[in-house]
PDB file of C-alpha atoms and ligand atoms in Angstrom:
ATOM      1  CA  MET A  15      34.110 -10.262  -3.272  1.00  0.00           C
ATOM      2  CA  LYS A  16      32.095  -8.267  -5.770  1.00  0.00           C
ATOM      3  CA  LEU A  17      28.323  -8.137  -5.665  1.00  0.00           C
ATOM      4  CA  TYR A  18      26.815  -6.897  -8.914  1.00  0.00           C
ATOM      5  CA  GLY A  19      23.463  -5.181  -8.477  1.00  0.00           C
ATOM      6  CA  VAL A  20      21.701  -2.125  -7.100  1.00  0.00           C
ATOM      7  CA  LEU A  21      20.094  -1.646  -3.698  1.00  0.00           C
ATOM      8  CA  LEU A  22      16.817  -0.832  -5.395  1.00  0.00           C
ATOM      9  CA  SER A  23      16.649  -4.506  -6.335  1.00  0.00           C
ATOM     10  CA  PRO A  24      15.131  -6.260  -3.304  1.00  0.00           C
ATOM     11  CA  PHE A  25      17.183  -9.359  -4.121  1.00  0.00           C
ATOM     12  CA  ALA A  26      20.476  -7.449  -4.178  1.00  0.00           C
ATOM     13  CA  ARG A  27      19.579  -5.612  -0.973  1.00  0.00           C
ATOM     14  CA  MET A  28      18.731  -8.907   0.788  1.00  0.00           C
ATOM     15  CA  CYS A  29      22.270 -10.033  -0.054  1.00  0.00           C
ATOM     16  CA  MET A  30      23.882  -6.827   1.188  1.00  0.00           C
ATOM     17  CA  VAL A  31      21.909  -6.923   4.450  1.00  0.00           C
ATOM     18  CA  THR A  32      23.005 -10.533   4.917  1.00  0.00           C
ATOM     19  CA  ALA A  33      26.635  -9.587   4.247  1.00  0.00           C
ATOM     20  CA  LEU A  34      26.467  -6.901   6.948  1.00  0.00           C
ATOM     21  CA  GLU A  35      24.698  -9.190   9.435  1.00  0.00           C
ATOM     22  CA  ALA A  36      27.321 -11.892   8.797  1.00  0.00           C
ATOM     23  CA  GLY A  37      30.182  -9.462   9.506  1.00  0.00           C
ATOM     24  CA  LEU A  38      31.381  -9.249   5.901  1.00  0.00           C
ATOM     25  CA  ALA A  39      31.066  -5.485   5.396  1.00  0.00           C
ATOM     26  CA  SER A  40      34.745  -5.046   4.570  1.00  0.00           C
ATOM     27  CA  ARG A  41      34.852  -8.040   2.235  1.00  0.00           C
ATOM     28  CA  VAL A  42      31.868  -7.380  -0.040  1.00  0.00           C
ATOM     29  CA  GLN A  43      31.973  -4.572  -2.548  1.00  0.00           C
ATOM     30  CA  LEU A  44      28.710  -3.556  -4.216  1.00  0.00           C
ATOM     31  CA  ILE A  45      29.330  -2.883  -7.898  1.00  0.00           C
ATOM     32  CA  ASN A  46      26.411  -0.761  -9.040  1.00  0.00           C
ATOM     33  CA  THR A  47      24.960  -2.615 -12.003  1.00  0.00           C
ATOM     34  CA  GLU A  48      21.522  -1.987 -13.444  1.00  0.00           C
ATOM     35  CA  VAL A  49      19.661  -4.372 -15.724  1.00  0.00           C
ATOM     36  CA  LYS A  50      16.566  -4.140 -17.879  1.00  0.00           C
ATOM     37  CA  PRO A  51      14.192  -7.057 -18.472  1.00  0.00           C
ATOM     38  CA  THR A  52      14.424  -6.572 -22.249  1.00  0.00           C
ATOM     39  CA  GLU A  53      18.190  -6.134 -22.690  1.00  0.00           C
ATOM     40  CA  VAL A  54      21.157  -8.371 -22.072  1.00  0.00           C
ATOM     41  CA  ASN A  55      23.981  -6.989 -19.930  1.00  0.00           C
ATOM     42  CA  ALA A  56      27.026  -8.428 -21.718  1.00  0.00           C
ATOM     43  CA  ALA A  57      29.343  -8.258 -18.695  1.00  0.00           C
ATOM     44  CA  LEU A  58      26.879 -10.082 -16.440  1.00  0.00           C
ATOM     45  CA  ALA A  59      26.048 -12.633 -19.123  1.00  0.00           C
ATOM     46  CA  LYS A  60      29.650 -13.836 -18.932  1.00  0.00           C
ATOM     47  CA  ILE A  61      29.020 -14.881 -15.317  1.00  0.00           C
ATOM     48  CA  SER A  62      25.362 -15.913 -15.436  1.00  0.00           C
ATOM     49  CA  PRO A  63      23.342 -16.900 -18.507  1.00  0.00           C
ATOM     50  CA  ILE A  64      20.226 -15.768 -16.597  1.00  0.00           C
ATOM     51  CA  GLY A  65      21.646 -12.250 -16.485  1.00  0.00           C
ATOM     52  CA  LYS A  66      19.590 -11.071 -13.514  1.00  0.00           C
ATOM     53  CA  ILE A  67      20.997  -9.194 -10.528  1.00  0.00           C
ATOM     54  CA  PRO A  68      22.360  -9.918  -7.997  1.00  0.00           C
ATOM     55  CA  ILE A  69      25.402 -11.918  -9.024  1.00  0.00           C
ATOM     56  CA  LEU A  70      28.400 -12.495  -6.763  1.00  0.00           C
ATOM     57  CA  GLU A  71      31.958 -12.900  -7.977  1.00  0.00           C
ATOM     58  CA  THR A  72      34.047 -14.510  -5.256  1.00  0.00           C
ATOM     59  CA  ASP A  73      37.658 -13.611  -4.497  1.00  0.00           C
ATOM     60  CA  HIS A  74      38.594 -16.712  -6.483  1.00  0.00           C
ATOM     61  CA  GLY A  75      36.663 -15.470  -9.509  1.00  0.00           C
ATOM     62  CA  HIS A  76      33.742 -17.911  -9.179  1.00  0.00           C
ATOM     63  CA  GLY A  77      30.245 -16.724 -10.056  1.00  0.00           C
ATOM     64  CA  ILE A  78      27.484 -17.401  -7.513  1.00  0.00           C
ATOM     65  CA  TYR A  79      23.763 -16.768  -8.052  1.00  0.00           C
ATOM     66  CA  ASP A  80      20.899 -16.337  -7.403  1.00  0.00           C
ATOM     67  CA  SER A  81      20.198 -14.245  -4.275  1.00  0.00           C
ATOM     68  CA  ARG A  82      19.182 -17.236  -2.168  1.00  0.00           C
ATOM     69  CA  VAL A  83      22.466 -18.990  -2.847  1.00  0.00           C
ATOM     70  CA  ILE A  84      24.470 -15.789  -2.311  1.00  0.00           C
ATOM     71  CA  MET A  85      22.792 -15.248   1.070  1.00  0.00           C
ATOM     72  CA  GLU A  86      23.637 -18.780   2.118  1.00  0.00           C
ATOM     73  CA  TYR A  87      27.188 -18.337   0.844  1.00  0.00           C
ATOM     74  CA  PHE A  88      27.595 -15.203   2.990  1.00  0.00           C
ATOM     75  CA  THR A  89      26.555 -17.079   6.145  1.00  0.00           C
ATOM     76  CA  HIS A  90      29.115 -19.731   5.251  1.00  0.00           C
ATOM     77  CA  ALA A  91      31.895 -17.217   4.453  1.00  0.00           C
ATOM     78  CA  GLY A  92      31.199 -15.287   7.660  1.00  0.00           C
ATOM     79  CA  GLY A  93      31.101 -18.458   9.778  1.00  0.00           C
ATOM     80  CA  ASN A  94      27.621 -17.476  10.947  1.00  0.00           C
ATOM     81  CA  THR A  95      25.298 -20.209  12.229  1.00  0.00           C
ATOM     82  CA  SER A  96      22.385 -18.152  13.541  1.00  0.00           C
ATOM     83  CA  LEU A  97      21.144 -16.572  10.290  1.00  0.00           C
ATOM     84  CA  LEU A  98      20.598 -20.083   8.918  1.00  0.00           C
ATOM     85  CA  PRO A  99      21.130 -22.778  11.558  1.00  0.00           C
ATOM     86  CA  HIS A 100      22.236 -26.269  10.539  1.00  0.00           C
ATOM     87  CA  GLU A 101      19.628 -28.015  12.671  1.00  0.00           C
ATOM     88  CA  GLY A 102      16.985 -29.457  10.332  1.00  0.00           C
ATOM     89  CA  VAL A 103      13.645 -28.226  11.675  1.00  0.00           C
ATOM     90  CA  LYS A 104      14.809 -24.638  12.193  1.00  0.00           C
ATOM     91  CA  ARG A 105      16.747 -24.566   8.936  1.00  0.00           C
ATOM     92  CA  PHE A 106      13.856 -25.630   6.716  1.00  0.00           C
ATOM     93  CA  ARG A 107      11.399 -23.363   8.498  1.00  0.00           C
ATOM     94  CA  ILE A 108      13.748 -20.425   7.802  1.00  0.00           C
ATOM     95  CA  LEU A 109      14.296 -21.494   4.195  1.00  0.00           C
ATOM     96  CA  THR A 110      10.529 -21.666   3.720  1.00  0.00           C
ATOM     97  CA  LEU A 111      10.134 -18.167   5.163  1.00  0.00           C
ATOM     98  CA  LEU A 112      12.882 -17.038   2.785  1.00  0.00           C
ATOM     99  CA  ALA A 113      11.034 -18.639  -0.147  1.00  0.00           C
ATOM    100  CA  LEU A 114       7.803 -16.943   0.921  1.00  0.00           C
ATOM    101  CA  ALA A 115       9.494 -13.518   1.106  1.00  0.00           C
ATOM    102  CA  GLN A 116      11.295 -14.039  -2.186  1.00  0.00           C
ATOM    103  CA  GLY A 117       8.118 -15.193  -3.900  1.00  0.00           C
ATOM    104  CA  MET A 118       6.444 -12.021  -2.676  1.00  0.00           C
ATOM    105  CA  ALA A 119       9.384  -9.886  -3.858  1.00  0.00           C
ATOM    106  CA  ASP A 120       9.308 -11.654  -7.206  1.00  0.00           C
ATOM    107  CA  ALA A 121       5.606 -10.809  -7.589  1.00  0.00           C
ATOM    108  CA  ALA A 122       6.282  -7.192  -6.562  1.00  0.00           C
ATOM    109  CA  VAL A 123       9.052  -6.837  -9.177  1.00  0.00           C
ATOM    110  CA  SER A 124       6.839  -8.470 -11.850  1.00  0.00           C
ATOM    111  CA  LEU A 125       4.026  -6.087 -10.955  1.00  0.00           C
ATOM    112  CA  ARG A 126       6.395  -3.164 -11.412  1.00  0.00           C
ATOM    113  CA  TYR A 127       7.488  -4.440 -14.853  1.00  0.00           C
ATOM    114  CA  GLU A 128       3.884  -5.085 -15.879  1.00  0.00           C
ATOM    115  CA  THR A 129       2.503  -1.733 -14.770  1.00  0.00           C
ATOM    116  CA  PHE A 130       5.474   0.500 -15.557  1.00  0.00           C
ATOM    117  CA  ALA A 131       7.971  -1.021 -17.991  1.00  0.00           C
ATOM    118  CA  ARG A 132       5.575  -2.828 -20.328  1.00  0.00           C
ATOM    119  CA  PRO A 133       4.161  -0.645 -23.134  1.00  0.00           C
ATOM    120  CA  GLU A 134       0.634   0.403 -22.229  1.00  0.00           C
ATOM    121  CA  THR A 135      -0.939  -1.261 -25.262  1.00  0.00           C
ATOM    122  CA  ALA A 136       0.577  -4.635 -24.309  1.00  0.00           C
ATOM    123  CA  ARG A 137      -0.551  -4.675 -20.663  1.00  0.00           C
ATOM    124  CA  TRP A 138      -2.474  -7.639 -19.310  1.00  0.00           C
ATOM    125  CA  PRO A 139      -5.028  -6.690 -16.606  1.00  0.00           C
ATOM    126  CA  ASP A 140      -5.666 -10.289 -15.503  1.00  0.00           C
ATOM    127  CA  TYR A 141      -1.951 -10.726 -14.844  1.00  0.00           C
ATOM    128  CA  THR A 142      -1.821  -7.509 -12.829  1.00  0.00           C
ATOM    129  CA  LYS A 143      -4.835  -8.677 -10.805  1.00  0.00           C
ATOM    130  CA  ARG A 144      -3.384 -12.133 -10.133  1.00  0.00           C
ATOM    131  CA  THR A 145       0.037 -10.733  -9.217  1.00  0.00           C
ATOM    132  CA  THR A 146      -1.539  -8.267  -6.794  1.00  0.00           C
ATOM    133  CA  GLU A 147      -3.574 -11.110  -5.253  1.00  0.00           C
ATOM    134  CA  ARG A 148      -0.377 -13.123  -4.858  1.00  0.00           C
ATOM    135  CA  ILE A 149       1.357 -10.293  -2.973  1.00  0.00           C
ATOM    136  CA  ASN A 150      -1.656  -9.876  -0.692  1.00  0.00           C
ATOM    137  CA  ALA A 151      -1.848 -13.626  -0.055  1.00  0.00           C
ATOM    138  CA  CYS A 152       1.833 -13.639   0.983  1.00  0.00           C
ATOM    139  CA  LEU A 153       1.259 -10.657   3.290  1.00  0.00           C
ATOM    140  CA  ASP A 154      -1.734 -12.400   4.896  1.00  0.00           C
ATOM    141  CA  GLU A 155       0.257 -15.592   5.385  1.00  0.00           C
ATOM    142  CA  LEU A 156       3.099 -13.670   7.065  1.00  0.00           C
ATOM    143  CA  GLU A 157       0.654 -11.950   9.425  1.00  0.00           C
ATOM    144  CA  ALA A 158      -1.211 -15.181  10.251  1.00  0.00           C
ATOM    145  CA  ASN A 159       1.586 -17.732  10.627  1.00  0.00           C
ATOM    146  CA  TRP A 160       5.081 -16.249  10.779  1.00  0.00           C
ATOM    147  CA  LEU A 161       5.193 -13.501  13.416  1.00  0.00           C
ATOM    148  CA  VAL A 162       6.969 -15.711  15.977  1.00  0.00           C
ATOM    149  CA  ASP A 163       9.641 -16.723  13.442  1.00  0.00           C
ATOM    150  CA  LEU A 164      10.094 -13.075  12.486  1.00  0.00           C
ATOM    151  CA  GLN A 165      11.296 -12.287  15.991  1.00  0.00           C
ATOM    152  CA  SER A 166      14.694 -13.827  15.163  1.00  0.00           C
ATOM    153  CA  VAL A 167      17.230 -12.288  12.793  1.00  0.00           C
ATOM    154  CA  THR A 168      17.565 -14.909  10.069  1.00  0.00           C
ATOM    155  CA  LEU A 169      17.774 -15.066   6.289  1.00  0.00           C
ATOM    156  CA  GLY A 170      13.976 -15.310   6.411  1.00  0.00           C
ATOM    157  CA  SER A 171      13.355 -12.180   8.470  1.00  0.00           C
ATOM    158  CA  ILE A 172      15.940 -10.231   6.442  1.00  0.00           C
ATOM    159  CA  ALA A 173      14.152 -11.157   3.219  1.00  0.00           C
ATOM    160  CA  VAL A 174      10.724 -10.238   4.610  1.00  0.00           C
ATOM    161  CA  ALA A 175      11.921  -6.830   5.862  1.00  0.00           C
ATOM    162  CA  VAL A 176      13.571  -6.009   2.534  1.00  0.00           C
ATOM    163  CA  ALA A 177      10.591  -7.207   0.475  1.00  0.00           C
ATOM    164  CA  LEU A 178       8.249  -5.023   2.556  1.00  0.00           C
ATOM    165  CA  GLY A 179      10.581  -2.059   2.000  1.00  0.00           C
ATOM    166  CA  TYR A 180      10.416  -2.633  -1.748  1.00  0.00           C
ATOM    167  CA  ILE A 181       6.602  -2.816  -1.643  1.00  0.00           C
ATOM    168  CA  ASP A 182       6.601   0.475   0.283  1.00  0.00           C
ATOM    169  CA  PHE A 183       8.801   2.056  -2.355  1.00  0.00           C
ATOM    170  CA  ARG A 184       7.120   0.769  -5.519  1.00  0.00           C
ATOM    171  CA  HIS A 185       3.586  -0.184  -4.530  1.00  0.00           C
ATOM    172  CA  ASP A 186       2.536   2.282  -1.897  1.00  0.00           C
ATOM    173  CA  ALA A 187      -1.027   2.039  -3.221  1.00  0.00           C
ATOM    174  CA  LEU A 188      -1.282  -1.527  -1.892  1.00  0.00           C
ATOM    175  CA  GLN A 189      -1.270  -0.148   1.688  1.00  0.00           C
ATOM    176  CA  TRP A 190       0.135  -3.423   2.989  1.00  0.00           C
ATOM    177  CA  ARG A 191       0.045  -2.322   6.648  1.00  0.00           C
ATOM    178  CA  LYS A 192      -3.759  -2.107   6.694  1.00  0.00           C
ATOM    179  CA  GLY A 193      -5.116  -4.894   8.949  1.00  0.00           C
ATOM    180  CA  ARG A 194      -1.618  -6.336   9.482  1.00  0.00           C
ATOM    181  CA  THR A 195      -0.466  -4.844  12.768  1.00  0.00           C
ATOM    182  CA  GLY A 196       1.951  -7.652  13.687  1.00  0.00           C
ATOM    183  CA  LEU A 197       3.787  -7.434  10.397  1.00  0.00           C
ATOM    184  CA  SER A 198       3.859  -3.635  10.568  1.00  0.00           C
ATOM    185  CA  GLN A 199       5.404  -3.815  14.043  1.00  0.00           C
ATOM    186  CA  PHE A 200       8.016  -6.319  12.865  1.00  0.00           C
ATOM    187  CA  HIS A 201       8.990  -4.035   9.959  1.00  0.00           C
ATOM    188  CA  GLU A 202       9.146  -0.926  12.104  1.00  0.00           C
ATOM    189  CA  ASN A 203      11.557  -2.640  14.522  1.00  0.00           C
ATOM    190  CA  PHE A 204      13.667  -4.411  11.917  1.00  0.00           C
ATOM    191  CA  ILE A 205      14.428  -1.346   9.799  1.00  0.00           C
ATOM    192  CA  LYS A 206      16.244   0.178  12.785  1.00  0.00           C
ATOM    193  CA  ARG A 207      19.029  -2.401  12.435  1.00  0.00           C
ATOM    194  CA  ASP A 208      22.323  -1.008  11.150  1.00  0.00           C
ATOM    195  CA  SER A 209      22.265  -3.465   8.244  1.00  0.00           C
ATOM    196  CA  MET A 210      18.951  -2.003   7.064  1.00  0.00           C
ATOM    197  CA  VAL A 211      19.868   1.627   7.728  1.00  0.00           C
ATOM    198  CA  ASN A 212      23.155   1.240   5.845  1.00  0.00           C
ATOM    199  CA  THR A 213      21.466  -0.300   2.798  1.00  0.00           C
ATOM    200  CA  ALA A 214      18.449   2.020   2.699  1.00  0.00           C
ATOM    201  CA  LEU A 215      17.930   3.733  -0.631  1.00  0.00           C
ATOM    202  CA  GLY A 216      20.058   6.842  -0.642  1.00  0.00           C
ATOM    203  CA  ALA A 217      22.247   5.530   2.229  1.00  0.00           C
TER     204      ALA A 217
HETATM  205  N1  LIG B 311      15.581 -15.293  -8.560  1.00  0.00           N
HETATM  206  C1  LIG B 311      16.438 -14.130  -8.715  1.00  0.00           C
HETATM  207  C2  LIG B 311      15.581 -12.929  -9.089  1.00  0.00           C
HETATM  208  C3  LIG B 311      16.427 -11.714  -9.347  1.00  0.00           C
HETATM  209  C4  LIG B 311      15.640 -10.634 -10.097  1.00  0.00           C
HETATM  210  O1  LIG B 311      14.468 -10.782 -10.432  1.00  0.00           O
HETATM  211  N2  LIG B 311      16.346  -9.534 -10.365  1.00  0.00           N
HETATM  212  C5  LIG B 311      15.754  -8.476 -11.167  1.00  0.00           C
HETATM  213  C6  LIG B 311      16.005  -7.120 -10.522  1.00  0.00           C
HETATM  214  S1  LIG B 311      15.106  -6.967  -9.015  1.00  0.00           S
HETATM  215  C7  LIG B 311      16.421  -8.470 -12.522  1.00  0.00           C
HETATM  216  O2  LIG B 311      17.609  -8.712 -12.621  1.00  0.00           O
HETATM  217  N3  LIG B 311      15.654  -8.167 -13.581  1.00  0.00           N
HETATM  218  C8  LIG B 311      16.162  -8.088 -14.906  1.00  0.00           C
HETATM  219  C9  LIG B 311      15.506  -9.064 -15.824  1.00  0.00           C
HETATM  220  O3  LIG B 311      14.402  -9.567 -15.516  1.00  0.00           O
HETATM  221  O4  LIG B 311      16.097  -9.335 -16.860  1.00  0.00           O
HETATM  222  C10 LIG B 311      17.215 -13.899  -7.428  1.00  0.00           C
HETATM  223  O5  LIG B 311      16.711 -14.297  -6.374  1.00  0.00           O
HETATM  224  O6  LIG B 311      18.337 -13.373  -7.468  1.00  0.00           O
END
């Protein structure tokens, strides 16, 4: 299978970490593919009209996106039932944690585009403020209500660990650890996993 993307993208890295956790290391090849929010990537556009990374091309040539669907596909392809159990209550709790982490990652990527990629004269301070608030609200929610769930290795905890890594890399100034000792401890432990070490930037 070919995964188009770069590990700097939190969404692509979430997929690679999932592939490793599901035992698919030898079956998933990362094809380094960068995208810009203002330009179409013609090769990717043939698979997905959205044109964002990551995109998976299966061994049968089928396109699968977005990251959430790819992560679920990897658990299926690897025959893994612990990263996303079938049982209803657990499953939807994990999917909600995944949505929370991905919403936070989405805000962190938007903040990067707004404060770095967008021409300075076109920047929108209210948007920057709201997006920063959104990231902080997600961090507070994780600290207040999700620490028990984060003790298990699931699609949800993978996504949280990767999103926090991206915030570290791009938005150090947010100092997300401040006042969030539980979440900090979770991150410190989780990044020791082989799947995280092997997908770290520069790995
Ligand atoms: N909902 C998508 C979001 C993916 C996403 O935002 N990818 C960014 C890179 S981190 C991207 O491709 N940006 C290019 C663009 O906005 O055109 C997913 O979960 O895969």
